[in-house]
PDB file of C-alpha atoms in Angstrom:
ATOM      1  CA  UNK A1497       0.000   0.000   0.000  1.00 29.00           C
ATOM      2  CA  UNK A1498       1.513   3.332  -1.032  1.00 33.00           C
ATOM      3  CA  UNK A1499       0.547   6.603   0.588  1.00 32.00           C
ATOM      4  CA  UNK A1500       1.400   9.981  -0.908  1.00 35.00           C
ATOM      5  CA  UNK A1501       1.270  13.463   0.517  1.00 36.00           C
ATOM      6  CA  UNK A1502      -0.217  16.415  -1.351  1.00 40.00           C
ATOM      7  CA  UNK A1503       1.904  19.495  -0.591  1.00 37.00           C
ATOM      8  CA  UNK A1504       0.898  22.823  -2.016  1.00 40.00           C
ATOM      9  CA  UNK A1505       2.091  23.423  -5.555  1.00 37.00           C
ATOM     10  CA  UNK A1506       5.553  24.952  -5.615  1.00 38.00           C
ATOM     11  CA  UNK A1507       6.302  24.107  -1.977  1.00 37.00           C
ATOM     12  CA  UNK A1508       9.066  21.777  -0.863  1.00 39.00           C
ATOM     13  CA  UNK A1509       8.605  19.843   2.339  1.00 51.00           C
ATOM     14  CA  UNK A1510      12.043  19.112   3.878  1.00 57.00           C
ATOM     15  CA  UNK A1511      10.497  16.114   5.587  1.00 70.00           C
ATOM     16  CA  UNK A1512       9.756  14.599   2.180  1.00 86.00           C
ATOM     17  CA  UNK A1513      13.427  14.917   1.234  1.00 91.00           C
ATOM     18  CA  UNK A1514      14.466  13.159   4.437  1.00 93.00           C
ATOM     19  CA  UNK A1515      11.965  10.345   3.869  1.00 93.00           C
ATOM     20  CA  UNK A1516      13.130   9.875   0.284  1.00 93.00           C
ATOM     21  CA  UNK A1517      16.748   9.660   1.438  1.00 94.00           C
ATOM     22  CA  UNK A1518      15.824   7.075   4.072  1.00 95.00           C
ATOM     23  CA  UNK A1519      13.882   4.991   1.546  1.00 95.00           C
ATOM     24  CA  UNK A1520      16.842   5.074  -0.857  1.00 94.00           C
ATOM     25  CA  UNK A1521      19.291   3.776   1.752  1.00 94.00           C
ATOM     26  CA  UNK A1522      16.904   1.459   3.584  1.00 95.00           C
ATOM     27  CA  UNK A1523      17.200  -1.766   1.513  1.00 94.00           C
ATOM     28  CA  UNK A1524      20.973  -2.049   1.960  1.00 92.00           C
ATOM     29  CA  UNK A1525      20.880  -0.933   5.602  1.00 92.00           C
ATOM     30  CA  UNK A1526      18.288  -3.540   6.541  1.00 94.00           C
ATOM     31  CA  UNK A1527      20.488  -6.217   5.001  1.00 92.00           C
ATOM     32  CA  UNK A1528      23.375  -4.835   7.058  1.00 87.00           C
ATOM     33  CA  UNK A1529      21.265  -4.730  10.206  1.00 91.00           C
ATOM     34  CA  UNK A1530      20.214  -8.361   9.761  1.00 91.00           C
ATOM     35  CA  UNK A1531      23.825  -9.392   9.234  1.00 87.00           C
ATOM     36  CA  UNK A1532      25.247  -7.473  12.197  1.00 83.00           C
ATOM     37  CA  UNK A1533      22.525  -8.173  14.749  1.00 86.00           C
ATOM     38  CA  UNK A1534      21.800 -11.754  13.706  1.00 89.00           C
ATOM     39  CA  UNK A1535      18.060 -11.085  14.006  1.00 93.00           C
ATOM     40  CA  UNK A1536      16.007 -13.297  11.659  1.00 94.00           C
ATOM     41  CA  UNK A1537      13.608 -10.567  10.569  1.00 96.00           C
ATOM     42  CA  UNK A1538      14.216  -6.824  10.184  1.00 97.00           C
ATOM     43  CA  UNK A1539      11.993  -4.197   8.608  1.00 98.00           C
ATOM     44  CA  UNK A1540      11.449  -0.462   8.491  1.00 97.00           C
ATOM     45  CA  UNK A1541      10.165   2.573   6.689  1.00 96.00           C
ATOM     46  CA  UNK A1542       9.909   6.337   6.621  1.00 96.00           C
ATOM     47  CA  UNK A1543       7.276   8.747   7.874  1.00 95.00           C
ATOM     48  CA  UNK A1544       4.544  10.162   5.641  1.00 90.00           C
ATOM     49  CA  UNK A1545       1.969  12.890   6.283  1.00 82.00           C
ATOM     50  CA  UNK A1546      -1.428  11.163   6.291  1.00 72.00           C
ATOM     51  CA  UNK A1547      -4.779  12.806   7.070  1.00 71.00           C
ATOM     52  CA  UNK A1548      -3.272  15.600   9.134  1.00 74.00           C
ATOM     53  CA  UNK A1549      -0.840  13.483  11.129  1.00 81.00           C
ATOM     54  CA  UNK A1550       2.546  11.902  10.539  1.00 87.00           C
ATOM     55  CA  UNK A1551       2.366   8.114  10.225  1.00 94.00           C
ATOM     56  CA  UNK A1552       5.040   5.619   9.287  1.00 95.00           C
ATOM     57  CA  UNK A1553       4.673   3.174   6.404  1.00 95.00           C
ATOM     58  CA  UNK A1554       6.675  -0.058   6.517  1.00 97.00           C
ATOM     59  CA  UNK A1555       8.167  -0.280   3.035  1.00 96.00           C
ATOM     60  CA  UNK A1556      10.948  -2.869   3.334  1.00 96.00           C
ATOM     61  CA  UNK A1557      11.406  -6.184   5.141  1.00 97.00           C
ATOM     62  CA  UNK A1558      14.163  -8.784   5.176  1.00 96.00           C
ATOM     63  CA  UNK A1559      13.412 -12.287   6.437  1.00 96.00           C
ATOM     64  CA  UNK A1560       9.611 -11.905   6.428  1.00 96.00           C
ATOM     65  CA  UNK A1561       7.489 -15.041   6.065  1.00 94.00           C
ATOM     66  CA  UNK A1562       4.737 -13.355   4.079  1.00 93.00           C
ATOM     67  CA  UNK A1563       3.576  -9.960   2.836  1.00 93.00           C
ATOM     68  CA  UNK A1564       1.702  -8.775   5.948  1.00 94.00           C
ATOM     69  CA  UNK A1565       4.418  -6.224   6.788  1.00 95.00           C
ATOM     70  CA  UNK A1566       4.375  -4.580   3.366  1.00 92.00           C
ATOM     71  CA  UNK A1567       2.619  -1.212   3.460  1.00 93.00           C
ATOM     72  CA  UNK A1568       1.737  -1.550   7.144  1.00 95.00           C
ATOM     73  CA  UNK A1569       0.818   1.904   8.498  1.00 95.00           C
ATOM     74  CA  UNK A1570       2.149   2.647  11.992  1.00 96.00           C
ATOM     75  CA  UNK A1571       0.319   5.445  13.794  1.00 95.00           C
ATOM     76  CA  UNK A1572       1.862   7.484  16.631  1.00 95.00           C
ATOM     77  CA  UNK A1573       1.214   5.971  20.049  1.00 95.00           C
ATOM     78  CA  UNK A1574      -0.018   2.608  18.766  1.00 96.00           C
ATOM     79  CA  UNK A1575       1.975  -0.564  19.289  1.00 97.00           C
ATOM     80  CA  UNK A1576       5.701  -0.657  19.903  1.00 97.00           C
ATOM     81  CA  UNK A1577       6.581   1.305  16.770  1.00 96.00           C
ATOM     82  CA  UNK A1578       3.965   3.965  17.415  1.00 96.00           C
ATOM     83  CA  UNK A1579       5.341   4.448  20.925  1.00 95.00           C
ATOM     84  CA  UNK A1580       8.880   4.881  19.568  1.00 95.00           C
ATOM     85  CA  UNK A1581       7.527   7.176  16.862  1.00 94.00           C
ATOM     86  CA  UNK A1582       5.970   9.401  19.540  1.00 93.00           C
ATOM     87  CA  UNK A1583       8.777   9.287  22.100  1.00 92.00           C
ATOM     88  CA  UNK A1584      11.780   9.266  19.783  1.00 92.00           C
ATOM     89  CA  UNK A1585      13.560   6.656  21.935  1.00 91.00           C
ATOM     90  CA  UNK A1586      14.544   3.049  21.076  1.00 92.00           C
ATOM     91  CA  UNK A1587      12.589   0.307  22.842  1.00 94.00           C
ATOM     92  CA  UNK A1588      12.156  -3.444  22.858  1.00 93.00           C
ATOM     93  CA  UNK A1589       9.635  -5.867  24.343  1.00 93.00           C
ATOM     94  CA  UNK A1590      10.539  -9.437  25.183  1.00 90.00           C
ATOM     95  CA  UNK A1591       6.980 -10.760  24.806  1.00 91.00           C
ATOM     96  CA  UNK A1592       5.081  -8.645  22.310  1.00 94.00           C
ATOM     97  CA  UNK A1593       1.754 -10.449  22.648  1.00 92.00           C
ATOM     98  CA  UNK A1594       1.814 -10.297  26.448  1.00 93.00           C
ATOM     99  CA  UNK A1595       3.294  -6.839  26.921  1.00 93.00           C
ATOM    100  CA  UNK A1596       1.298  -4.412  29.068  1.00 94.00           C
ATOM    101  CA  UNK A1597       3.383  -1.364  28.063  1.00 93.00           C
ATOM    102  CA  UNK A1598       2.096  -1.080  24.484  1.00 95.00           C
ATOM    103  CA  UNK A1599      -1.227  -1.258  22.677  1.00 96.00           C
ATOM    104  CA  UNK A1600      -1.995  -4.347  20.632  1.00 97.00           C
ATOM    105  CA  UNK A1601      -3.372  -2.877  17.408  1.00 97.00           C
ATOM    106  CA  UNK A1602      -0.799  -4.786  15.347  1.00 97.00           C
ATOM    107  CA  UNK A1603      -1.014  -8.174  17.058  1.00 96.00           C
ATOM    108  CA  UNK A1604      -2.452  -9.928  13.953  1.00 96.00           C
ATOM    109  CA  UNK A1605       0.577  -8.897  11.887  1.00 96.00           C
ATOM    110  CA  UNK A1606       3.004  -9.863  14.656  1.00 96.00           C
ATOM    111  CA  UNK A1607       1.284 -13.239  15.001  1.00 96.00           C
ATOM    112  CA  UNK A1608       1.288 -13.832  11.236  1.00 96.00           C
ATOM    113  CA  UNK A1609       5.050 -13.385  11.213  1.00 96.00           C
ATOM    114  CA  UNK A1610       5.515 -15.485  14.358  1.00 95.00           C
ATOM    115  CA  UNK A1611       7.429 -12.670  16.052  1.00 96.00           C
ATOM    116  CA  UNK A1612       7.900 -12.764  19.824  1.00 95.00           C
ATOM    117  CA  UNK A1613      10.583 -10.327  21.021  1.00 95.00           C
ATOM    118  CA  UNK A1614      10.581  -7.107  18.960  1.00 96.00           C
ATOM    119  CA  UNK A1615      12.685  -3.925  18.973  1.00 96.00           C
ATOM    120  CA  UNK A1616      12.162  -0.574  17.292  1.00 96.00           C
ATOM    121  CA  UNK A1617      14.732   2.194  16.819  1.00 96.00           C
ATOM    122  CA  UNK A1618      13.879   5.727  15.640  1.00 95.00           C
ATOM    123  CA  UNK A1619      15.705   7.444  12.794  1.00 95.00           C
ATOM    124  CA  UNK A1620      16.134  10.973  14.091  1.00 93.00           C
ATOM    125  CA  UNK A1621      17.218  13.454  11.409  1.00 92.00           C
ATOM    126  CA  UNK A1622      17.412  17.200  12.059  1.00 86.00           C
ATOM    127  CA  UNK A1623      15.774  16.769  15.437  1.00 88.00           C
ATOM    128  CA  UNK A1624      12.677  14.852  14.311  1.00 91.00           C
ATOM    129  CA  UNK A1625      11.774  11.187  13.879  1.00 94.00           C
ATOM    130  CA  UNK A1626      11.584  10.427  10.159  1.00 95.00           C
ATOM    131  CA  UNK A1627      11.719   6.648  10.181  1.00 96.00           C
ATOM    132  CA  UNK A1628      11.953   3.427  12.174  1.00 97.00           C
ATOM    133  CA  UNK A1629      14.078   0.298  12.066  1.00 97.00           C
ATOM    134  CA  UNK A1630      12.564  -2.875  13.537  1.00 98.00           C
ATOM    135  CA  UNK A1631      14.089  -6.209  14.431  1.00 97.00           C
ATOM    136  CA  UNK A1632      12.501  -9.358  15.839  1.00 96.00           C
ATOM    137  CA  UNK A1633      13.014 -12.998  16.752  1.00 95.00           C
ATOM    138  CA  UNK A1634      10.606 -15.876  16.392  1.00 93.00           C
ATOM    139  CA  UNK A1635      11.501 -17.949  19.410  1.00 85.00           C
ATOM    140  CA  UNK A1636      10.963 -17.474  23.116  1.00 77.00           C
ATOM    141  CA  UNK A1637      14.321 -15.810  23.627  1.00 78.00           C
ATOM    142  CA  UNK A1638      14.441 -12.071  24.327  1.00 79.00           C
ATOM    143  CA  UNK A1639      16.471  -9.829  22.065  1.00 85.00           C
ATOM    144  CA  UNK A1640      18.037  -8.112  25.055  1.00 74.00           C
ATOM    145  CA  UNK A1641      20.102  -4.960  25.490  1.00 75.00           C
ATOM    146  CA  UNK A1642      22.892  -6.061  23.153  1.00 77.00           C
ATOM    147  CA  UNK A1643      20.558  -6.603  20.217  1.00 82.00           C
ATOM    148  CA  UNK A1644      19.032  -3.188  20.800  1.00 84.00           C
ATOM    149  CA  UNK A1645      22.467  -1.574  21.088  1.00 83.00           C
ATOM    150  CA  UNK A1646      23.653  -3.130  17.822  1.00 84.00           C
ATOM    151  CA  UNK A1647      20.486  -1.960  16.055  1.00 89.00           C
ATOM    152  CA  UNK A1648      21.047   1.565  17.396  1.00 87.00           C
ATOM    153  CA  UNK A1649      24.545   1.563  15.865  1.00 85.00           C
ATOM    154  CA  UNK A1650      23.097   0.780  12.425  1.00 88.00           C
ATOM    155  CA  UNK A1651      20.413   3.444  12.889  1.00 90.00           C
ATOM    156  CA  UNK A1652      22.981   6.072  13.889  1.00 85.00           C
ATOM    157  CA  UNK A1653      25.031   5.384  10.799  1.00 84.00           C
ATOM    158  CA  UNK A1654      21.929   5.625   8.618  1.00 90.00           C
ATOM    159  CA  UNK A1655      21.037   8.945  10.258  1.00 90.00           C
ATOM    160  CA  UNK A1656      24.516  10.339   9.531  1.00 86.00           C
ATOM    161  CA  UNK A1657      24.388   9.162   5.921  1.00 88.00           C
ATOM    162  CA  UNK A1658      20.966  10.738   5.391  1.00 91.00           C
ATOM    163  CA  UNK A1659      22.198  14.034   6.829  1.00 89.00           C
ATOM    164  CA  UNK A1660      25.258  13.941   4.564  1.00 85.00           C
ATOM    165  CA  UNK A1661      23.023  13.364   1.542  1.00 86.00           C
ATOM    166  CA  UNK A1662      20.896  16.367   2.473  1.00 86.00           C
ATOM    167  CA  UNK A1663      23.787  18.701   3.287  1.00 78.00           C
ATOM    168  CA  UNK A1664      24.788  21.326   0.690  1.00 68.00           C
ATOM    169  CA  UNK A1665      27.757  20.246  -1.421  1.00 49.00           C
ATOM    170  CA  UNK A1666      30.164  22.683   0.248  1.00 42.00           C
ATOM    171  CA  UNK A1667      29.250  21.251   3.667  1.00 50.00           C
ATOM    172  CA  UNK A1668      29.732  17.680   2.510  1.00 48.00           C
ATOM    173  CA  UNK A1669      33.244  18.296   1.274  1.00 48.00           C
ATOM    174  CA  UNK A1670      34.336  20.967   3.748  1.00 50.00           C
ATOM    175  CA  UNK A1671      35.537  23.144   0.878  1.00 49.00           C
ATOM    176  CA  UNK A1672      35.449  23.077  -2.925  1.00 47.00           C
ATOM    177  CA  UNK A1673      37.816  20.447  -4.311  1.00 52.00           C
ATOM    178  CA  UNK A1674      38.321  18.677  -0.986  1.00 51.00           C
ATOM    179  CA  UNK A1675      37.479  15.301  -2.480  1.00 53.00           C
ATOM    180  CA  UNK A1676      39.972  15.767  -5.309  1.00 62.00           C
ATOM    181  CA  UNK A1677      42.647  16.846  -2.822  1.00 56.00           C
ATOM    182  CA  UNK A1678      41.982  13.765  -0.723  1.00 58.00           C
ATOM    183  CA  UNK A1679      42.350  11.576  -3.822  1.00 60.00           C
ATOM    184  CA  UNK A1680      45.589  13.353  -4.687  1.00 64.00           C
ATOM    185  CA  UNK A1681      46.931  12.833  -1.167  1.00 62.00           C
ATOM    186  CA  UNK A1682      46.106   9.122  -1.415  1.00 59.00           C
ATOM    187  CA  UNK A1683      47.910   8.924  -4.763  1.00 64.00           C
ATOM    188  CA  UNK A1684      50.978  10.555  -3.198  1.00 63.00           C
ATOM    189  CA  UNK A1685      50.949   7.958  -0.432  1.00 58.00           C
ATOM    190  CA  UNK A1686      50.951   5.152  -3.015  1.00 57.00           C
ATOM    191  CA  UNK A1687      53.701   6.581  -5.227  1.00 60.00           C
ATOM    192  CA  UNK A1688      57.145   4.953  -5.116  1.00 60.00           C
ATOM    193  CA  UNK A1689      58.789   7.235  -7.697  1.00 65.00           C
ATOM    194  CA  UNK A1690      60.574  10.024  -5.696  1.00 65.00           C
ATOM    195  CA  UNK A1691      60.534  12.523  -8.577  1.00 69.00           C
ATOM    196  CA  UNK A1692      56.845  11.993  -9.269  1.00 72.00           C
ATOM    197  CA  UNK A1693      56.116  12.173  -5.561  1.00 64.00           C
ATOM    198  CA  UNK A1694      57.838  15.571  -5.223  1.00 67.00           C
ATOM    199  CA  UNK A1695      55.927  16.884  -8.228  1.00 73.00           C
ATOM    200  CA  UNK A1696      52.603  15.711  -6.812  1.00 71.00           C
ATOM    201  CA  UNK A1697      53.447  17.224  -3.417  1.00 68.00           C
ATOM    202  CA  UNK A1698      54.019  20.619  -5.058  1.00 69.00           C
ATOM    203  CA  UNK A1699      50.682  20.357  -6.877  1.00 74.00           C
ATOM    204  CA  UNK A1700      48.957  19.386  -3.618  1.00 63.00           C
ATOM    205  CA  UNK A1701      50.396  22.456  -1.847  1.00 65.00           C
ATOM    206  CA  UNK A1702      49.615  24.796  -4.773  1.00 66.00           C
ATOM    207  CA  UNK A1703      45.983  23.672  -4.715  1.00 66.00           C
ATOM    208  CA  UNK A1704      45.689  24.610  -1.059  1.00 60.00           C
ATOM    209  CA  UNK A1705      45.972  21.102   0.293  1.00 54.00           C
ATOM    210  CA  UNK A1706      47.220  22.352   3.659  1.00 49.00           C
ATOM    211  CA  UNK A1707      49.110  19.687   5.603  1.00 46.00           C
ATOM    212  CA  UNK A1708      51.516  17.839   3.349  1.00 46.00           C
ATOM    213  CA  UNK A1709      50.900  14.114   3.118  1.00 47.00           C
ATOM    214  CA  UNK A1710      53.300  11.928   5.059  1.00 48.00           C
ATOM    215  CA  UNK A1711      56.596  11.012   3.481  1.00 48.00           C
ATOM    216  CA  UNK A1712      57.372   7.329   3.147  1.00 49.00           C
ATOM    217  CA  UNK A1713      54.996   4.456   2.692  1.00 53.00           C
ATOM    218  CA  UNK A1714      52.337   3.783   5.291  1.00 60.00           C
ATOM    219  CA  UNK A1715      52.678   0.267   6.718  1.00 73.00           C
ATOM    220  CA  UNK A1716      48.911  -0.004   7.240  1.00 80.00           C
ATOM    221  CA  UNK A1717      46.183  -0.351   4.678  1.00 81.00           C
ATOM    222  CA  UNK A1718      43.298   2.173   4.458  1.00 83.00           C
ATOM    223  CA  UNK A1719      40.822  -0.130   6.214  1.00 84.00           C
ATOM    224  CA  UNK A1720      43.299  -0.904   8.998  1.00 87.00           C
ATOM    225  CA  UNK A1721      43.739   2.827   9.558  1.00 86.00           C
ATOM    226  CA  UNK A1722      39.972   3.385   9.503  1.00 86.00           C
ATOM    227  CA  UNK A1723      39.495   0.667  12.098  1.00 89.00           C
ATOM    228  CA  UNK A1724      42.223   2.085  14.347  1.00 89.00           C
ATOM    229  CA  UNK A1725      40.716   5.580  14.166  1.00 85.00           C
ATOM    230  CA  UNK A1726      37.429   4.170  15.429  1.00 86.00           C
ATOM    231  CA  UNK A1727      39.156   2.141  18.141  1.00 87.00           C
ATOM    232  CA  UNK A1728      40.791   5.393  19.264  1.00 82.00           C
ATOM    233  CA  UNK A1729      37.372   6.873  20.054  1.00 75.00           C
ATOM    234  CA  UNK A1730      36.196   3.778  21.903  1.00 77.00           C
ATOM    235  CA  UNK A1731      34.252   1.926  19.207  1.00 81.00           C
ATOM    236  CA  UNK A1732      33.632  -1.801  19.557  1.00 85.00           C
ATOM    237  CA  UNK A1733      34.117  -4.267  16.686  1.00 87.00           C
ATOM    238  CA  UNK A1734      30.367  -4.274  16.030  1.00 88.00           C
ATOM    239  CA  UNK A1735      30.295  -0.458  15.913  1.00 84.00           C
ATOM    240  CA  UNK A1736      33.341  -0.396  13.626  1.00 87.00           C
ATOM    241  CA  UNK A1737      31.709  -2.968  11.361  1.00 86.00           C
ATOM    242  CA  UNK A1738      28.524  -0.898  11.103  1.00 84.00           C
ATOM    243  CA  UNK A1739      30.451   2.298  10.439  1.00 80.00           C
ATOM    244  CA  UNK A1740      32.655   0.795   7.705  1.00 84.00           C
ATOM    245  CA  UNK A1741      30.075  -1.530   6.169  1.00 82.00           C
ATOM    246  CA  UNK A1742      32.025  -4.669   7.047  1.00 84.00           C
ATOM    247  CA  UNK A1743      31.341  -7.823   9.010  1.00 87.00           C
ATOM    248  CA  UNK A1744      32.652  -8.042  12.600  1.00 87.00           C
ATOM    249  CA  UNK A1745      34.863 -10.953  11.506  1.00 87.00           C
ATOM    250  CA  UNK A1746      36.487  -8.790   8.834  1.00 88.00           C
ATOM    251  CA  UNK A1747      37.086  -6.055  11.386  1.00 90.00           C
ATOM    252  CA  UNK A1748      38.806  -8.578  13.662  1.00 90.00           C
ATOM    253  CA  UNK A1749      41.050  -9.607  10.767  1.00 88.00           C
ATOM    254  CA  UNK A1750      41.991  -5.988  10.050  1.00 89.00           C
ATOM    255  CA  UNK A1751      42.745  -5.362  13.712  1.00 91.00           C
ATOM    256  CA  UNK A1752      44.881  -8.515  13.976  1.00 89.00           C
ATOM    257  CA  UNK A1753      46.825  -7.479  10.875  1.00 87.00           C
ATOM    258  CA  UNK A1754      47.337  -3.930  12.191  1.00 88.00           C
ATOM    259  CA  UNK A1755      48.590  -5.195  15.559  1.00 89.00           C
ATOM    260  CA  UNK A1756      51.062  -7.499  13.823  1.00 87.00           C
ATOM    261  CA  UNK A1757      52.387  -4.728  11.574  1.00 84.00           C
ATOM    262  CA  UNK A1758      52.762  -2.348  14.537  1.00 84.00           C
ATOM    263  CA  UNK A1759      54.180  -5.070  16.812  1.00 83.00           C
ATOM    264  CA  UNK A1760      51.445  -4.245  19.334  1.00 85.00           C
ATOM    265  CA  UNK A1761      50.014  -6.789  21.811  1.00 88.00           C
ATOM    266  CA  UNK A1762      46.489  -5.301  21.874  1.00 89.00           C
ATOM    267  CA  UNK A1763      44.168  -2.728  20.316  1.00 89.00           C
ATOM    268  CA  UNK A1764      45.097   0.079  22.691  1.00 86.00           C
ATOM    269  CA  UNK A1765      48.802  -0.431  22.097  1.00 85.00           C
ATOM    270  CA  UNK A1766      48.194  -0.479  18.339  1.00 87.00           C
ATOM    271  CA  UNK A1767      46.456   2.892  18.491  1.00 86.00           C
ATOM    272  CA  UNK A1768      49.319   4.296  20.587  1.00 82.00           C
ATOM    273  CA  UNK A1769      51.947   2.943  18.181  1.00 81.00           C
ATOM    274  CA  UNK A1770      50.076   4.326  15.166  1.00 82.00           C
ATOM    275  CA  UNK A1771      49.881   7.757  16.768  1.00 79.00           C
ATOM    276  CA  UNK A1772      53.599   7.750  17.586  1.00 74.00           C
ATOM    277  CA  UNK A1773      54.321   6.850  13.964  1.00 74.00           C
ATOM    278  CA  UNK A1774      52.146   9.733  12.754  1.00 74.00           C
ATOM    279  CA  UNK A1775      49.691   7.411  11.059  1.00 79.00           C
ATOM    280  CA  UNK A1776      46.557   8.708  12.767  1.00 73.00           C
ATOM    281  CA  UNK A1777      45.330  12.274  12.291  1.00 57.00           C
TER     282      UNK A1777
END
């Protein structure tokens, strides 16, 4: 079921732009959420103005048994999702059918999918809830705090990506040509020819590149550096995986490789060694 708003001719509703951005990113992010959380069914959608209020329409599902979730309209205050839609805070219930903290308007859909423990996480963009991510299990085992926390990580990344899509071009890049300068800096890092390297360094400086790229080859690969930067701010492997679009197992492999290259016994020591070597900004 598709619902469309009818804004006045010539007007542009910023909420519509946010919802469109969420819908564009949602299919891939639900696949990522299912992979990272291990939940058998995940689904979500964006908000739409309907009959004078803002509802949410479930537009995508991964792992669903049937089509009962497709086009499901979630109204503020009703069910778990409606509560999250109204409050703007993530929540989960361990026994959806028996919960006394939510209404049961959507019990037939929950029963049709065999869902027991269900979570819902809001997508808050520019201070307002513009979408929801759901996850659920089908056995009598609660999702728990960890499942909710992992889902929040995916939601936070989606929120950041939506905001980047909506930002003006000069805000996305920091300044005109920043992306090209970053590509040039990466090329300098990969260049073995000293003469070509010096020439590229001069071009980088002439274009206003600011800090000159490091001399010498970096012992770590780009993904290893990305992982270490996130470790430096306290991110877990699951959070790093969500941020970089990798699996937690791949993150572990990158971290193991980085520790070996830096001769570091643990993650903290690897970050310290990388900083001393000038590898982390």
